[in-house]
Each structure stands twice: as C-alpha cells, then as structure tokens.
Amino acid sequence: MTTPSMEDYIEQIYLLIETKGYARVSDIADALSVHPSSVTKMVQKLDKNEYLVYEKYRGFVLTPKGKKIGKRLVYRHDLLEQFLQMIGVDEENIYRDVEGIEHHLSWNAIDRIGDLVQYFEENPERLNELKQFQMRLE
Ligand SMILES: [Mn+2]
C-alpha cells in the first residue's frame, strides 16, 4: 500500500467524527494502517492548511473547509463502491480498488460516473441487460 495522501486523512477523520464523534491520533493511525507519528505530522500539516484545529478535550475538529471536503471525499468513495458493485466487480476487490482509484479521477469523471449510477438506478431493466450480457461473455 502506498502512503496515504492528505485526502485519505481528511476522509478518515471525517468518517471517524461522523461515526464516533471524535478522531484521536490512534484511531486515525489504525484506520489508515500507519504509525501514530505519521498521523501527528499530517495533522500538523492539515492544521496549517486550515482543514482542522486541535481543541483541548475534544481532540481534532474539522473546520467548515475540512468538513466540506471530507463530505465530498466520503461521497466519492461511496459512489465508486456503488459503481464497481453495479458493474459486477467481486465484493472482495471493491474496497481496495476504490482506495486505488479514488484520488486519480477528476471531479468531472466522478460526476459522469454519478450520472451512470443514477441511470442504472432509475432503469433497473438496463442493469439487468448488462448482467445478462456479462453472463453471455463468461
Ligand atoms: Mn477512500
């Protein structure tokens, strides 16, 4: 696995705060499989760039800027999981594949994938045609 990017950190911190109410260095380190010292270093960088602030007792708090981007990053991750699932990618590959591609797509590409996911949601018979087609190819 490559070194987690700034985006990975913001995404995980956002998720931790959403689910647990707080994000500690140790939680972030666990979530990203990195050493706590790497977390400390990145948190300082995120603080400097105004994505988060450290508050005594509460720990890390995302700024409005950090929250906004965190929300978009989580949306992007979930959308890509949904997309891969839709086109029939095996369940056990999905998470790692999304982690591998999510930082490399433009928001333009994300929006177009979003259209496709919505299209299939609104036209399940089309998705069914795709599944039939895939079965013929196998
Ligand atoms: Mn992700």
Short mmCIF file of N, CA, C and O in Angstrom, two decimals, residues 5-6 9-10 13 23-25 28 35-55 59-63 65:
data_model
loop_
_atom_site.label_atom_id
_atom_site.label_comp_id
_atom_site.label_asym_id
_atom_site.label_seq_id
_atom_site.Cartn_x
_atom_site.Cartn_y
_atom_site.Cartn_z
N SER A 5 -2.59 9.64 1.34
CA SER A 5 -2.48 11.05 0.97
C SER A 5 -3.24 11.92 1.97
O SER A 5 -3.95 11.43 2.83
N MET A 6 -3.08 13.21 1.78
CA MET A 6 -3.80 14.18 2.58
C MET A 6 -5.31 13.91 2.50
O MET A 6 -6.01 13.99 3.49
N TYR A 9 -6.45 11.13 4.76
CA TYR A 9 -6.54 11.57 6.15
C TYR A 9 -7.83 12.33 6.40
O TYR A 9 -8.55 12.06 7.36
N ILE A 10 -8.11 13.29 5.52
CA ILE A 10 -9.33 14.08 5.72
C ILE A 10 -10.57 13.17 5.67
O ILE A 10 -11.47 13.28 6.50
N ILE A 13 -10.72 11.08 8.93
CA ILE A 13 -11.07 11.92 10.08
C ILE A 13 -12.55 12.28 10.02
O ILE A 13 -13.26 12.20 11.02
N ALA A 23 -12.02 12.01 16.69
CA ALA A 23 -10.95 11.31 15.98
C ALA A 23 -9.64 11.50 16.73
O ALA A 23 -9.14 12.61 16.83
N ARG A 24 -9.14 10.43 17.32
CA ARG A 24 -7.86 10.51 18.02
C ARG A 24 -6.74 10.05 17.10
O ARG A 24 -6.98 9.31 16.15
N VAL A 25 -5.53 10.44 17.44
CA VAL A 25 -4.36 10.04 16.65
C VAL A 25 -4.35 8.52 16.47
O VAL A 25 -4.16 8.01 15.37
N ILE A 28 -6.97 7.27 13.98
CA ILE A 28 -6.60 7.60 12.60
C ILE A 28 -5.49 6.66 12.14
O ILE A 28 -5.52 6.13 11.03
N HIS A 35 1.87 4.59 11.25
CA HIS A 35 2.42 4.85 12.58
C HIS A 35 1.84 6.16 13.13
O HIS A 35 1.67 7.11 12.37
N PRO A 36 1.54 6.20 14.43
CA PRO A 36 1.00 7.44 15.01
C PRO A 36 1.84 8.69 14.71
O PRO A 36 1.29 9.78 14.57
N SER A 37 3.15 8.52 14.59
CA SER A 37 3.98 9.70 14.31
C SER A 37 3.69 10.29 12.93
O SER A 37 3.79 11.50 12.72
N SER A 38 3.29 9.42 11.99
CA SER A 38 2.90 9.93 10.67
C SER A 38 1.61 10.73 10.78
O SER A 38 1.43 11.74 10.09
N VAL A 39 0.71 10.26 11.64
CA VAL A 39 -0.56 10.96 11.84
C VAL A 39 -0.29 12.35 12.41
O VAL A 39 -0.81 13.35 11.91
N THR A 40 0.57 12.40 13.43
CA THR A 40 0.89 13.68 14.05
C THR A 40 1.44 14.66 13.03
O THR A 40 1.06 15.83 13.00
N LYS A 41 2.32 14.16 12.18
CA LYS A 41 2.92 15.01 11.15
C LYS A 41 1.85 15.55 10.20
O LYS A 41 1.81 16.75 9.89
N MET A 42 0.97 14.67 9.75
CA MET A 42 -0.06 15.09 8.79
C MET A 42 -1.08 16.03 9.44
O MET A 42 -1.52 16.99 8.81
N VAL A 43 -1.40 15.75 10.69
CA VAL A 43 -2.36 16.59 11.39
C VAL A 43 -1.83 18.03 11.50
O VAL A 43 -2.58 18.99 11.34
N GLN A 44 -0.53 18.16 11.70
CA GLN A 44 0.07 19.50 11.76
C GLN A 44 -0.06 20.20 10.42
O GLN A 44 -0.37 21.40 10.36
N LYS A 45 0.12 19.43 9.37
CA LYS A 45 0.01 19.99 8.02
C LYS A 45 -1.45 20.41 7.75
O LYS A 45 -1.71 21.47 7.18
N LEU A 46 -2.38 19.55 8.16
CA LEU A 46 -3.80 19.85 7.95
C LEU A 46 -4.24 21.07 8.76
O LEU A 46 -5.08 21.86 8.32
N ASP A 47 -3.64 21.19 9.93
CA ASP A 47 -3.92 22.34 10.78
C ASP A 47 -3.41 23.62 10.10
O ASP A 47 -4.13 24.61 9.99
N LYS A 48 -2.21 23.54 9.59
CA LYS A 48 -1.60 24.68 8.91
C LYS A 48 -2.42 25.10 7.69
O LYS A 48 -2.54 26.28 7.38
N ASN A 49 -3.00 24.12 7.02
CA ASN A 49 -3.82 24.42 5.83
C ASN A 49 -5.30 24.67 6.17
O ASN A 49 -6.15 24.70 5.27
N GLU A 50 -5.56 24.78 7.45
CA GLU A 50 -6.91 25.14 7.92
C GLU A 50 -8.00 24.13 7.60
O GLU A 50 -9.15 24.49 7.35
N TYR A 51 -7.64 22.84 7.61
CA TYR A 51 -8.66 21.80 7.44
C TYR A 51 -9.19 21.35 8.80
O TYR A 51 -10.28 20.82 8.90
N LEU A 52 -8.35 21.51 9.82
CA LEU A 52 -8.79 21.12 11.15
C LEU A 52 -8.10 21.96 12.21
O LEU A 52 -7.12 22.65 11.92
N VAL A 53 -8.65 21.91 13.41
CA VAL A 53 -8.00 22.56 14.54
C VAL A 53 -7.97 21.56 15.69
O VAL A 53 -8.80 20.65 15.76
N TYR A 54 -7.00 21.73 16.55
CA TYR A 54 -6.94 20.87 17.72
C TYR A 54 -7.59 21.60 18.88
O TYR A 54 -7.27 22.75 19.16
N GLU A 55 -8.52 20.94 19.51
CA GLU A 55 -9.17 21.54 20.67
C GLU A 55 -8.94 20.64 21.87
O GLU A 55 -9.17 19.44 21.81
N GLY A 59 -10.25 17.00 21.03
CA GLY A 59 -9.38 16.44 20.01
C GLY A 59 -9.47 17.21 18.72
O GLY A 59 -9.69 18.43 18.73
N PHE A 60 -9.39 16.51 17.59
CA PHE A 60 -9.41 17.21 16.31
C PHE A 60 -10.83 17.55 15.90
O PHE A 60 -11.72 16.73 15.98
N VAL A 61 -10.98 18.75 15.43
CA VAL A 61 -12.27 19.19 14.92
C VAL A 61 -12.03 19.72 13.51
O VAL A 61 -11.11 20.50 13.29
N LEU A 62 -12.84 19.27 12.57
CA LEU A 62 -12.69 19.77 11.21
C LEU A 62 -13.27 21.18 11.13
O LEU A 62 -14.30 21.49 11.72
N THR A 63 -12.58 22.02 10.39
CA THR A 63 -13.10 23.37 10.14
C THR A 63 -14.21 23.23 9.09
O THR A 63 -14.35 22.16 8.48
N LYS A 65 -14.20 24.27 6.15
CA LYS A 65 -13.48 23.88 4.93
C LYS A 65 -13.15 22.37 4.95
O LYS A 65 -13.34 21.67 3.96
#
